[in-house]
Tab-separated table of C-alpha atoms in Angstrom:
chain	number	residue	atom	x	y	z
A	163	MET	CA	-59.855	4.752	56.536
A	164	ARG	CA	-61.098	7.156	57.945
A	165	TYR	CA	-64.970	7.463	58.428
A	166	LEU	CA	-66.278	10.963	58.163
A	167	PRO	CA	-70.764	10.598	59.333
A	168	LEU	CA	-72.474	13.079	57.861
A	169	SER	CA	-75.160	15.746	59.073
A	170	ASP	CA	-78.943	15.946	58.584
A	171	ALA	CA	-78.344	18.888	56.617
A	172	ASP	CA	-75.318	16.687	54.201
A	173	ARG	CA	-78.039	14.254	53.267
A	174	SER	CA	-80.826	16.780	52.253
A	175	ASP	CA	-78.301	18.433	50.359
A	176	MET	CA	-77.887	15.263	48.636
A	177	LEU	CA	-80.724	14.204	48.276
A	178	ARG	CA	-81.982	17.189	46.559
A	179	VAL	CA	-79.192	17.755	43.819
A	180	ILE	CA	-80.175	14.340	43.062
A	181	GLY	CA	-83.767	14.500	42.948
A	182	ALA	CA	-84.716	11.473	45.645
A	183	GLY	CA	-86.755	12.437	48.104
A	184	SER	CA	-84.938	9.814	50.416
A	185	ILE	CA	-82.707	7.695	51.312
A	186	ASP	CA	-85.539	4.717	50.420
A	187	GLU	CA	-86.103	5.438	47.572
A	188	LEU	CA	-82.543	5.004	46.537
A	189	PHE	CA	-83.392	1.090	46.731
A	190	ARG	CA	-86.942	0.769	45.492
A	191	ASP	CA	-84.661	-1.513	42.693
A	192	VAL	CA	-84.327	-3.595	45.726
A	193	PRO	CA	-87.424	-5.747	46.556
A	194	GLU	CA	-89.021	-5.046	49.211
A	195	GLU	CA	-89.057	-8.389	50.286
A	196	LEU	CA	-85.133	-8.458	50.519
A	197	ARG	CA	-84.978	-5.320	51.993
A	198	LEU	CA	-83.981	-6.094	55.688
A	199	LYS	CA	-86.737	-4.199	57.876
A	200	ASP	CA	-85.425	-4.233	61.685
A	201	PRO	CA	-82.048	-3.732	62.969
A	202	ILE	CA	-78.644	-6.381	63.095
A	203	ALA	CA	-79.746	-9.139	65.565
A	204	GLY	CA	-76.672	-8.753	68.311
A	205	LEU	CA	-75.094	-5.825	66.946
A	206	PRO	CA	-75.186	-2.384	68.953
A	207	MET	CA	-76.920	0.496	68.215
A	208	HIS	CA	-75.010	3.673	67.683
A	209	ALA	CA	-72.822	5.463	70.237
A	210	SER	CA	-70.315	7.778	70.702
A	211	GLU	CA	-66.868	7.607	69.130
A	212	MET	CA	-65.133	7.140	72.370
A	213	ALA	CA	-67.160	4.013	73.294
A	214	VAL	CA	-66.706	2.563	70.016
A	215	GLU	CA	-63.453	3.100	70.059
A	216	ARG	CA	-63.182	1.792	73.718
A	217	HIS	CA	-65.060	-1.480	72.516
A	218	MET	CA	-62.839	-2.409	69.697
A	219	ALA	CA	-59.718	-1.880	71.369
A	220	ALA	CA	-61.229	-4.013	73.819
A	221	LEU	CA	-61.803	-6.742	71.101
A	222	SER	CA	-58.322	-6.585	69.426
A	223	ARG	CA	-56.788	-7.172	72.745
A	224	LYS	CA	-58.112	-11.005	72.848
A	225	ASN	CA	-55.754	-11.456	69.591
A	226	MET	CA	-52.381	-13.130	69.731
A	227	VAL	CA	-50.605	-10.609	67.802
A	228	ALA	CA	-47.347	-12.106	65.507
A	229	GLY	CA	-44.706	-9.284	67.213
A	230	ASP	CA	-45.786	-9.757	70.982
A	231	VAL	CA	-45.131	-13.763	71.441
A	232	PRO	CA	-42.743	-16.241	69.605
A	233	PHE	CA	-43.956	-16.724	66.131
A	234	PHE	CA	-43.440	-19.797	63.282
A	235	LEU	CA	-46.575	-19.211	60.623
A	236	GLY	CA	-44.952	-19.362	57.349
A	237	CYS	CA	-47.103	-21.241	54.366
A	238	GLY	CA	-47.191	-18.541	51.963
A	239	ALA	CA	-47.336	-15.087	54.612
A	240	TYR	CA	-43.962	-14.569	56.596
A	241	ARG	CA	-43.371	-12.252	59.242
A	242	HIS	CA	-40.034	-10.319	57.664
A	243	HIS	CA	-38.757	-6.800	59.077
A	244	VAL	CA	-40.011	-3.953	57.182
A	245	PRO	CA	-37.410	-0.429	57.914
A	246	ALA	CA	-39.745	2.019	58.793
A	247	SER	CA	-38.113	4.299	55.354
A	248	VAL	CA	-40.137	1.480	53.887
A	249	ASP	CA	-43.835	3.484	54.675
A	250	HIS	CA	-41.572	6.785	54.526
A	251	ILE	CA	-41.283	5.788	51.058
A	252	ILE	CA	-44.806	4.986	50.258
A	253	GLN	CA	-46.775	7.983	51.176
A	254	ARG	CA	-44.347	9.916	49.439
A	255	GLY	CA	-46.164	12.541	46.524
A	256	GLU	CA	-43.809	11.988	43.969
A	257	PHE	CA	-44.993	8.064	43.822
A	258	LEU	CA	-48.926	8.587	45.069
A	259	THR	CA	-49.889	10.199	41.909
A	260	SER	CA	-53.302	8.527	40.223
A	261	TYR	CA	-53.433	4.894	41.092
A	262	THR	CA	-54.071	3.728	37.476
A	263	PRO	CA	-52.276	5.484	35.389
A	264	TYR	CA	-54.249	5.928	32.580
A	265	GLN	CA	-52.969	9.582	31.540
A	266	PRO	CA	-48.890	9.212	32.044
A	267	GLU	CA	-47.401	13.157	31.836
A	268	ILE	CA	-49.753	13.134	35.253
A	269	ALA	CA	-48.882	9.903	36.305
A	270	GLN	CA	-44.785	9.940	36.368
A	271	GLY	CA	-43.571	9.033	39.651
A	272	THR	CA	-46.598	5.617	39.540
A	273	LEU	CA	-45.121	4.278	36.243
A	274	GLN	CA	-41.419	4.888	37.062
A	275	MET	CA	-41.919	2.887	40.938
A	276	MET	CA	-43.866	0.524	38.153
A	277	PHE	CA	-41.254	0.207	36.034
A	278	GLU	CA	-38.731	-0.382	38.452
A	279	PHE	CA	-40.658	-2.957	39.683
A	280	GLN	CA	-40.989	-4.393	36.735
A	281	SER	CA	-37.395	-5.277	36.602
A	282	GLN	CA	-37.387	-6.236	39.999
A	283	VAL	CA	-39.255	-8.972	40.261
A	284	ALA	CA	-38.083	-10.279	36.269
A	285	ARG	CA	-34.281	-9.919	37.564
A	286	LEU	CA	-35.727	-12.074	40.571
A	287	PHE	CA	-37.424	-14.539	38.496
A	288	GLY	CA	-35.082	-15.376	36.542
A	289	CYS	CA	-37.324	-14.007	33.345
A	290	GLU	CA	-36.934	-11.132	30.474
A	291	VAL	CA	-39.819	-9.445	31.529
A	292	ALA	CA	-42.492	-9.037	34.355
A	293	ASN	CA	-46.229	-7.217	34.931
A	294	ALA	CA	-46.710	-4.495	36.682
A	295	SER	CA	-48.488	-6.780	40.437
A	296	MET	CA	-51.123	-8.932	40.423
A	297	TYR	CA	-54.168	-8.971	42.969
A	298	ASP	CA	-51.807	-11.549	44.442
A	299	GLY	CA	-50.399	-15.132	44.986
A	300	SER	CA	-53.065	-17.300	44.123
A	301	THR	CA	-55.244	-15.529	41.516
A	302	ALA	CA	-51.533	-14.986	39.710
A	303	MET	CA	-50.939	-18.815	39.604
A	304	TRP	CA	-54.788	-19.224	38.263
A	305	GLU	CA	-53.941	-16.590	35.590
A	306	ALA	CA	-50.021	-18.265	34.328
A	307	ILE	CA	-51.892	-21.115	33.886
A	308	LEU	CA	-55.171	-19.126	31.592
A	309	MET	CA	-51.872	-18.035	29.792
A	310	ALA	CA	-50.623	-21.314	28.918
A	311	HIS	CA	-54.048	-22.292	27.359
A	312	ARG	CA	-54.115	-19.712	25.444
A	313	ILE	CA	-50.227	-20.244	24.216
A	314	THR	CA	-50.211	-24.229	23.776
A	315	ARG	CA	-54.218	-24.066	22.921
A	316	ARG	CA	-54.477	-26.889	25.431
A	317	ASN	CA	-56.013	-27.112	28.120
A	318	LYS	CA	-54.455	-29.838	30.191
A	319	THR	CA	-52.703	-28.697	33.326
A	320	LEU	CA	-50.616	-31.032	35.611
A	321	ILE	CA	-50.367	-28.842	39.228
A	322	SER	CA	-47.778	-30.113	41.436
A	323	SER	CA	-49.186	-31.985	44.928
A	324	GLY	CA	-46.685	-29.562	47.019
A	325	VAL	CA	-48.179	-26.460	45.539
A	326	HIS	CA	-50.173	-24.819	48.377
A	327	PRO	CA	-53.416	-25.832	48.331
A	328	HIS	CA	-55.211	-22.647	48.549
A	329	TYR	CA	-53.656	-21.768	45.325
A	330	VAL	CA	-54.965	-24.537	44.102
A	331	GLY	CA	-57.964	-24.308	45.330
A	332	VAL	CA	-58.485	-21.269	43.359
A	333	ALA	CA	-57.642	-22.885	40.585
A	334	THR	CA	-59.982	-25.299	41.054
A	335	THR	CA	-62.709	-22.776	41.305
A	336	MET	CA	-61.863	-20.740	38.313
A	337	ALA	CA	-61.134	-23.739	36.228
A	338	LYS	CA	-65.358	-23.762	36.617
A	339	PHE	CA	-65.700	-21.308	35.037
A	340	SER	CA	-63.744	-22.240	31.724
A	341	GLU	CA	-62.027	-25.690	29.296
A	342	ASP	CA	-59.825	-25.935	31.875
A	343	GLN	CA	-59.115	-29.460	33.723
A	344	LEU	CA	-56.526	-29.309	36.438
A	345	GLU	CA	-54.818	-32.914	37.536
A	346	THR	CA	-54.062	-32.241	41.357
A	347	SER	CA	-52.975	-34.479	43.873
A	348	LEU	CA	-51.919	-34.505	47.345
A	349	PRO	CA	-48.280	-34.844	49.168
A	350	GLU	CA	-46.237	-37.181	50.847
A	351	LEU	CA	-44.889	-36.843	54.416
A	352	ASP	CA	-41.239	-37.909	52.946
A	353	ALA	CA	-37.989	-36.003	51.367
A	354	GLU	CA	-38.988	-37.071	47.836
A	355	THR	CA	-41.525	-34.265	45.963
A	356	ASP	CA	-43.227	-35.933	42.885
A	357	ALA	CA	-40.826	-34.313	40.359
A	358	GLU	CA	-40.454	-37.946	39.095
A	359	ALA	CA	-44.409	-38.624	38.318
A	360	LEU	CA	-45.219	-35.360	36.928
A	361	ILE	CA	-42.294	-36.157	34.018
A	362	ASP	CA	-44.473	-39.303	34.238
A	363	ARG	CA	-47.465	-37.822	33.550
A	364	ILE	CA	-47.439	-35.570	31.056
A	365	ASP	CA	-48.340	-35.912	27.450
A	366	ASP	CA	-48.259	-34.253	24.246
A	367	SER	CA	-52.404	-32.742	25.916
A	368	THR	CA	-51.172	-31.149	28.378
A	369	SER	CA	-51.501	-27.399	28.206
A	370	ALA	CA	-48.518	-26.543	31.719
A	371	VAL	CA	-46.698	-28.263	34.311
A	372	VAL	CA	-47.198	-25.881	37.687
A	373	VAL	CA	-44.350	-26.236	40.240
A	374	GLN	CA	-44.340	-24.607	43.986
A	375	TYR	CA	-40.126	-23.615	44.544
A	376	PRO	CA	-39.525	-24.260	47.305
A	377	ASP	CA	-43.147	-26.119	47.905
A	378	ILE	CA	-45.686	-26.228	50.810
A	379	LEU	CA	-43.615	-28.212	52.801
A	380	GLY	CA	-40.144	-26.216	52.597
A	381	ARG	CA	-38.858	-28.496	50.007
A	382	ILE	CA	-36.810	-27.700	47.277
A	383	THR	CA	-36.858	-29.265	43.993
A	384	ASP	CA	-34.297	-29.022	40.474
A	385	LEU	CA	-36.810	-27.180	37.635
A	386	THR	CA	-34.513	-28.621	34.849
A	387	PRO	CA	-35.591	-31.568	34.457
A	388	ILE	CA	-39.509	-31.181	34.497
A	389	ALA	CA	-38.817	-28.113	32.314
A	390	GLU	CA	-37.218	-30.118	29.500
A	391	ALA	CA	-39.811	-33.068	29.621
A	392	ALA	CA	-42.674	-30.501	29.660
A	393	HIS	CA	-40.837	-28.070	26.651
A	394	ALA	CA	-40.616	-31.621	24.836
A	395	ALA	CA	-44.033	-32.258	24.986
A	396	GLY	CA	-44.504	-28.748	23.238
A	397	ALA	CA	-46.046	-27.984	26.956
A	398	LEU	CA	-44.811	-24.973	29.472
A	399	LEU	CA	-43.352	-24.832	32.825
A	400	ILE	CA	-45.168	-22.742	35.907
A	401	ALA	CA	-43.202	-22.480	38.914
A	402	VAL	CA	-44.697	-20.632	41.500
A	403	VAL	CA	-42.689	-18.540	44.395
A	404	THR	CA	-44.988	-17.648	47.848
A	405	GLU	CA	-40.912	-16.942	49.345
A	406	PRO	CA	-39.034	-14.708	47.126
A	407	VAL	CA	-36.700	-13.956	49.886
A	408	ALA	CA	-35.257	-17.653	49.523
A	409	LEU	CA	-34.171	-15.948	45.667
A	410	GLY	CA	-31.480	-14.217	47.515
A	411	LEU	CA	-30.030	-17.889	48.352
A	412	ILE	CA	-31.307	-20.233	45.837
A	413	LYS	CA	-31.310	-19.749	42.126
A	414	SER	CA	-34.146	-18.276	39.891
A	415	PRO	CA	-36.669	-20.383	38.130
A	416	GLY	CA	-36.220	-18.190	34.786
A	417	GLU	CA	-32.610	-20.127	35.437
A	418	MET	CA	-33.905	-23.447	34.706
A	419	GLY	CA	-36.230	-23.465	32.247
A	420	ALA	CA	-39.547	-22.568	33.806
A	421	ASP	CA	-41.704	-20.295	30.938
A	422	ILE	CA	-44.218	-18.262	33.376
A	423	VAL	CA	-42.556	-17.608	36.988
A	424	VAL	CA	-46.016	-16.301	39.157
A	425	GLY	CA	-46.227	-15.545	43.361
A	426	GLU	CA	-46.790	-13.748	45.907
A	427	GLY	CA	-44.831	-10.928	47.174
A	428	GLN	CA	-45.353	-9.653	50.723
A	429	SER	CA	-42.512	-10.932	52.468
A	430	ILE	CA	-40.256	-8.355	50.815
A	431	GLY	CA	-42.180	-4.857	52.278
A	432	VAL	CA	-45.783	-5.950	52.792
A	433	GLY	CA	-46.684	-6.795	56.350
A	434	LEU	CA	-48.965	-9.675	57.341
A	435	GLN	CA	-52.166	-7.480	58.018
A	436	PHE	CA	-54.718	-10.288	58.402
A	437	GLY	CA	-54.359	-12.013	54.941
A	438	GLY	CA	-54.330	-8.843	53.011
A	439	PRO	CA	-54.207	-7.177	51.456
A	440	TYR	CA	-50.837	-8.742	49.416
A	441	VAL	CA	-48.841	-8.531	45.564
A	442	GLY	CA	-48.847	-10.579	43.190
A	443	LEU	CA	-45.546	-11.227	40.886
A	444	PHE	CA	-45.897	-12.595	36.973
A	445	ALA	CA	-43.352	-13.074	34.831
A	446	CYS	CA	-42.170	-14.380	32.039
A	447	ARG	CA	-39.941	-15.019	28.665
A	448	GLU	CA	-40.136	-11.888	26.073
A	449	LYS	CA	-41.892	-14.268	23.410
A	450	HIS	CA	-44.708	-14.703	25.590
A	451	VAL	CA	-45.255	-11.008	26.313
A	452	ARG	CA	-48.725	-10.419	24.786
A	453	GLN	CA	-50.036	-13.055	26.375
A	454	MET	CA	-49.399	-11.726	29.718
A	455	PRO	CA	-51.927	-10.916	31.578
A	456	GLY	CA	-52.055	-7.372	33.372
A	457	ARG	CA	-50.521	-4.342	32.257
A	458	LEU	CA	-46.684	-3.312	31.260
A	459	ALA	CA	-45.577	-0.138	31.589
A	460	GLY	CA	-42.602	1.216	29.434
A	461	GLU	CA	-39.369	4.007	28.748
A	462	THR	CA	-39.345	6.001	26.600
A	463	VAL	CA	-38.557	9.716	25.186
A	464	ASP	CA	-40.570	12.440	24.934
A	465	ALA	CA	-40.973	14.937	22.441
A	466	GLU	CA	-38.269	17.026	23.722
A	467	GLY	CA	-36.491	13.847	24.080
A	468	LYS	CA	-36.482	13.999	27.811
A	469	ARG	CA	-36.809	10.294	29.717
A	470	GLY	CA	-40.382	9.104	30.867
A	471	PHE	CA	-42.943	6.496	31.624
A	472	VAL	CA	-46.148	4.727	29.720
A	473	LEU	CA	-48.703	2.301	29.980
A	474	THR	CA	-47.226	0.343	27.071
A	475	LEU	CA	-49.679	-3.253	26.979
A	476	SER	CA	-52.607	-3.131	28.967
A	477	THR	CA	-54.771	-5.463	27.347
A	478	ARG	CA	-57.327	-6.210	30.613
A	479	GLU	CA	-61.348	-5.695	30.233
A	480	GLN	CA	-60.775	-1.987	31.206
A	481	HIS	CA	-59.668	-1.500	27.864
A	482	ILE	CA	-61.127	-4.269	25.613
A	483	ARG	CA	-63.398	-5.846	24.753
A	484	ARG	CA	-64.130	-8.544	27.544
A	485	GLU	CA	-63.586	-11.698	25.523
A	486	LYS	CA	-59.954	-10.573	24.063
A	487	ALA	CA	-59.108	-9.775	27.513
A	488	THR	CA	-55.557	-11.120	28.533
A	489	SER	CA	-57.160	-11.360	32.234
A	490	ASN	CA	-60.416	-10.578	34.011
A	491	ILE	CA	-59.427	-10.183	37.305
A	492	CYS	CA	-55.697	-9.187	37.152
A	493	THR	CA	-56.116	-6.083	39.729
A	494	SER	CA	-52.901	-4.179	40.773
A	495	SER	CA	-51.758	-3.816	43.402
A	496	VAL	CA	-49.739	-0.776	42.727
A	497	LEU	CA	-49.127	0.033	46.688
A	498	CYS	CA	-48.078	-2.779	48.249
A	499	ALA	CA	-45.753	-2.767	44.728
A	500	LEU	CA	-44.055	0.139	45.946
A	501	ALA	CA	-44.034	-0.551	49.145
A	502	PHE	CA	-42.185	-4.226	47.517
A	503	THR	CA	-39.705	-1.991	45.305
A	504	ALA	CA	-38.600	0.242	48.176
A	505	HIS	CA	-37.700	-2.340	50.318
A	506	LEU	CA	-35.859	-4.204	47.731
A	507	THR	CA	-34.309	-1.096	46.549
A	508	LEU	CA	-32.788	-0.123	50.344
A	509	LEU	CA	-31.719	-3.734	50.727
A	510	GLY	CA	-30.144	-4.094	47.287
A	511	GLU	CA	-28.905	-7.502	45.674
A	512	LYS	CA	-25.949	-7.638	48.710
A	513	GLY	CA	-28.476	-7.153	51.371
A	514	LEU	CA	-31.010	-9.273	49.731
A	515	ARG	CA	-28.777	-12.660	49.771
A	516	GLN	CA	-27.655	-11.162	53.546
A	517	LEU	CA	-31.382	-11.561	54.502
A	518	ALA	CA	-31.912	-15.186	52.341
A	519	SER	CA	-28.344	-15.969	54.516
A	520	LEU	CA	-29.718	-15.275	57.744
A	521	ASN	CA	-33.209	-16.663	57.799
A	522	HIS	CA	-31.614	-19.730	55.919
A	523	ALA	CA	-28.758	-20.371	58.685
A	524	ARG	CA	-31.411	-19.699	61.431
A	525	ALA	CA	-33.920	-21.774	60.340
A	526	CYS	CA	-31.254	-24.583	60.219
A	527	GLU	CA	-30.719	-23.961	63.329
A	528	ALA	CA	-33.776	-24.661	64.146
A	529	ALA	CA	-34.520	-27.347	63.071
A	530	GLU	CA	-31.602	-29.376	64.489
A	531	ARG	CA	-33.280	-28.446	67.963
A	532	LEU	CA	-36.387	-29.886	66.920
A	533	ALA	CA	-35.807	-32.412	65.375
A	534	ALA	CA	-33.970	-34.128	68.689
A	535	ILE	CA	-37.423	-33.469	70.355
A	536	PRO	CA	-38.250	-37.031	71.128
A	537	GLY	CA	-40.675	-38.435	68.462
A	538	ALA	CA	-40.120	-36.112	66.389
A	539	SER	CA	-38.088	-35.768	63.009
A	540	LEU	CA	-37.548	-33.893	59.893
A	541	VAL	CA	-39.027	-34.142	56.230
A	542	ASN	CA	-37.224	-32.474	54.549
A	543	ASP	CA	-33.743	-32.620	53.341
A	544	SER	CA	-33.430	-29.227	51.810
A	545	PHE	CA	-35.523	-26.442	53.016
A	546	PHE	CA	-34.790	-22.171	52.477
A	547	ASN	CA	-36.353	-20.963	55.741
A	548	GLU	CA	-39.002	-23.043	55.930
A	549	PHE	CA	-39.456	-26.879	57.068
A	550	THR	CA	-41.711	-29.552	57.949
A	551	LEU	CA	-41.542	-32.125	60.922
A	552	ARG	CA	-43.419	-35.407	61.629
A	553	LEU	CA	-44.644	-35.178	65.152
A	554	PRO	CA	-45.057	-38.413	67.241
A	555	VAL	CA	-48.968	-36.253	67.988
A	556	GLU	CA	-51.800	-34.546	65.779
A	557	ALA	CA	-50.149	-31.612	64.426
A	558	ARG	CA	-52.842	-29.063	64.330
A	559	PRO	CA	-54.179	-29.557	68.209
A	560	ALA	CA	-50.195	-29.370	69.182
A	561	VAL	CA	-50.221	-26.348	67.615
A	562	HIS	CA	-53.689	-24.600	69.044
A	563	ALA	CA	-51.495	-25.648	72.796
A	564	MET	CA	-48.858	-23.872	72.008
A	565	VAL	CA	-50.684	-20.902	71.453
A	566	GLU	CA	-51.907	-21.502	74.712
A	567	LYS	CA	-48.355	-21.442	76.282
A	568	GLY	CA	-48.113	-18.110	74.150
A	569	VAL	CA	-45.964	-19.547	70.863
A	570	LEU	CA	-47.949	-19.539	67.504
A	571	GLY	CA	-45.344	-22.807	67.155
A	572	GLY	CA	-46.621	-22.960	62.908
A	573	VAL	CA	-48.599	-24.662	60.128
A	574	SER	CA	-50.661	-28.072	60.885
A	575	LEU	CA	-50.623	-29.499	57.688
A	576	GLY	CA	-54.146	-30.798	59.591
A	577	ARG	CA	-55.170	-27.392	58.681
A	578	LEU	CA	-54.227	-26.968	55.011
A	579	TYR	CA	-55.863	-30.055	54.218
A	580	PRO	CA	-58.041	-31.426	56.310
A	581	GLY	CA	-59.509	-35.085	56.713
A	582	VAL	CA	-56.217	-36.377	55.252
A	583	GLU	CA	-55.072	-39.295	57.830
A	584	ALA	CA	-51.522	-39.094	56.029
A	585	LEU	CA	-51.035	-35.593	56.247
A	586	LYS	CA	-52.238	-34.757	59.802
A	587	ASN	CA	-48.843	-35.354	61.494
A	588	GLY	CA	-47.423	-32.993	59.125
A	589	LEU	CA	-46.789	-29.405	60.930
A	590	VAL	CA	-44.830	-26.437	58.772
A	591	ILE	CA	-42.476	-23.833	60.259
A	592	ALA	CA	-41.196	-20.683	59.058
A	593	VAL	CA	-38.249	-18.897	60.317
A	594	THR	CA	-36.881	-15.494	59.527
A	595	GLU	CA	-34.772	-12.849	60.777
A	596	THR	CA	-36.899	-11.670	63.433
A	597	THR	CA	-36.320	-15.178	65.386
A	598	THR	CA	-34.324	-14.706	67.837
A	599	ASP	CA	-32.594	-17.852	70.617
A	600	GLU	CA	-35.362	-16.931	72.704
A	601	ASP	CA	-38.273	-18.126	70.591
A	602	VAL	CA	-36.817	-20.537	69.446
A	603	ALA	CA	-35.753	-22.291	73.490
A	604	ALA	CA	-39.581	-21.643	73.528
A	605	LEU	CA	-40.369	-23.175	70.644
A	606	GLU	CA	-38.963	-26.130	70.743
A	607	ALA	CA	-40.267	-25.791	75.121
A	608	ALA	CA	-43.681	-25.563	74.320
A	609	LEU	CA	-43.162	-28.066	71.163
A	610	LYS	CA	-41.540	-31.053	73.741
A	611	GLU	CA	-44.735	-30.830	76.266
A	612	VAL	CA	-47.552	-31.167	73.823
A	613	VAL	CA	-45.906	-34.024	72.024
A	614	GLN	CA	-45.140	-35.958	75.420
């Protein structure tokens, strides 16, 4: 976003139009004692544009750039190759119509893109209907919990230990403002998921069961028995997908009985970008569509019989009374959704399956080499492109030591679960199509050195 400064004359004209004598008058409703009276300590005063550019460039060089070193970070945000054509497509005027398409007659490009996006997400997740995107994966999961609450009229949700702790943290925070009770637990460094334990805890007060697929350790769970147990008790199954590329190779959650499937779409079309903006995915069974948050773009015909697109459902707080809304936080990430749709369209079904196969093959090769390091062992008995190693030393210092060697060697479970002794030796490693043989060799050498 470009910053274009104003001149003193510009400011005077604006103040005159709004009837204020000075900029300070605009803040007269702020109590005097809360106003900043001096410059912020440690922040330099104004400088020339060229000086600021040099300073910011120098600061940026202190970062280790993902594309410059062997990169194995994952846990919900993945480095994939995004074709240059995606960036070209998302800047075309046909799609850069009004961001919020309340007026379909001037927003056909945006609405058609949303319609195609919904179709892609629904097919990818194995569901009958999907919405036009959410803020991100974590808030989409919380929205799914609220949706299940409305459908079942129950408020107890069982969250699998394999769900990303940041997603659980968002849900825990939001549950403070609702009547929802969340039951959570910590993962264990073994090959077993907590599927059986979840099934045993389902009862007639359970609203929903939330399972990540693949989970935070990279394990892949058969969701069918969990779905059957939940349905038998009148509860819903919510599946969370943080790596949608996996669905090019493994069975979709909807096929296994999931009622609501949510997730993060970042890995298709959207770069890492320091953690955002990302795009939340949300799909469900058609019978629950009127309880789905966000908005839905639909296909219709105009008075002349021509194909057109409109907002079909949009029960957000902007449109109806806040207390009647299905969501109060369902920001629609339309530009990121457009990038997702452009990338997935370029791939097609065949391309997605090939991409997924390549991810899995490279992950298998890396897992085999890394598990052979003395003292290291592979936790997973199944995985897609992400797996967990149990190291003979604490993983967090090992990650920092590998950074010093120019390798971003994965995410330590000690970072995700600080203070949990049983998880401190766990290291989650993600391998994608961007990973080369040289990258794996560099990781292998660095990891050997730091675990000795």
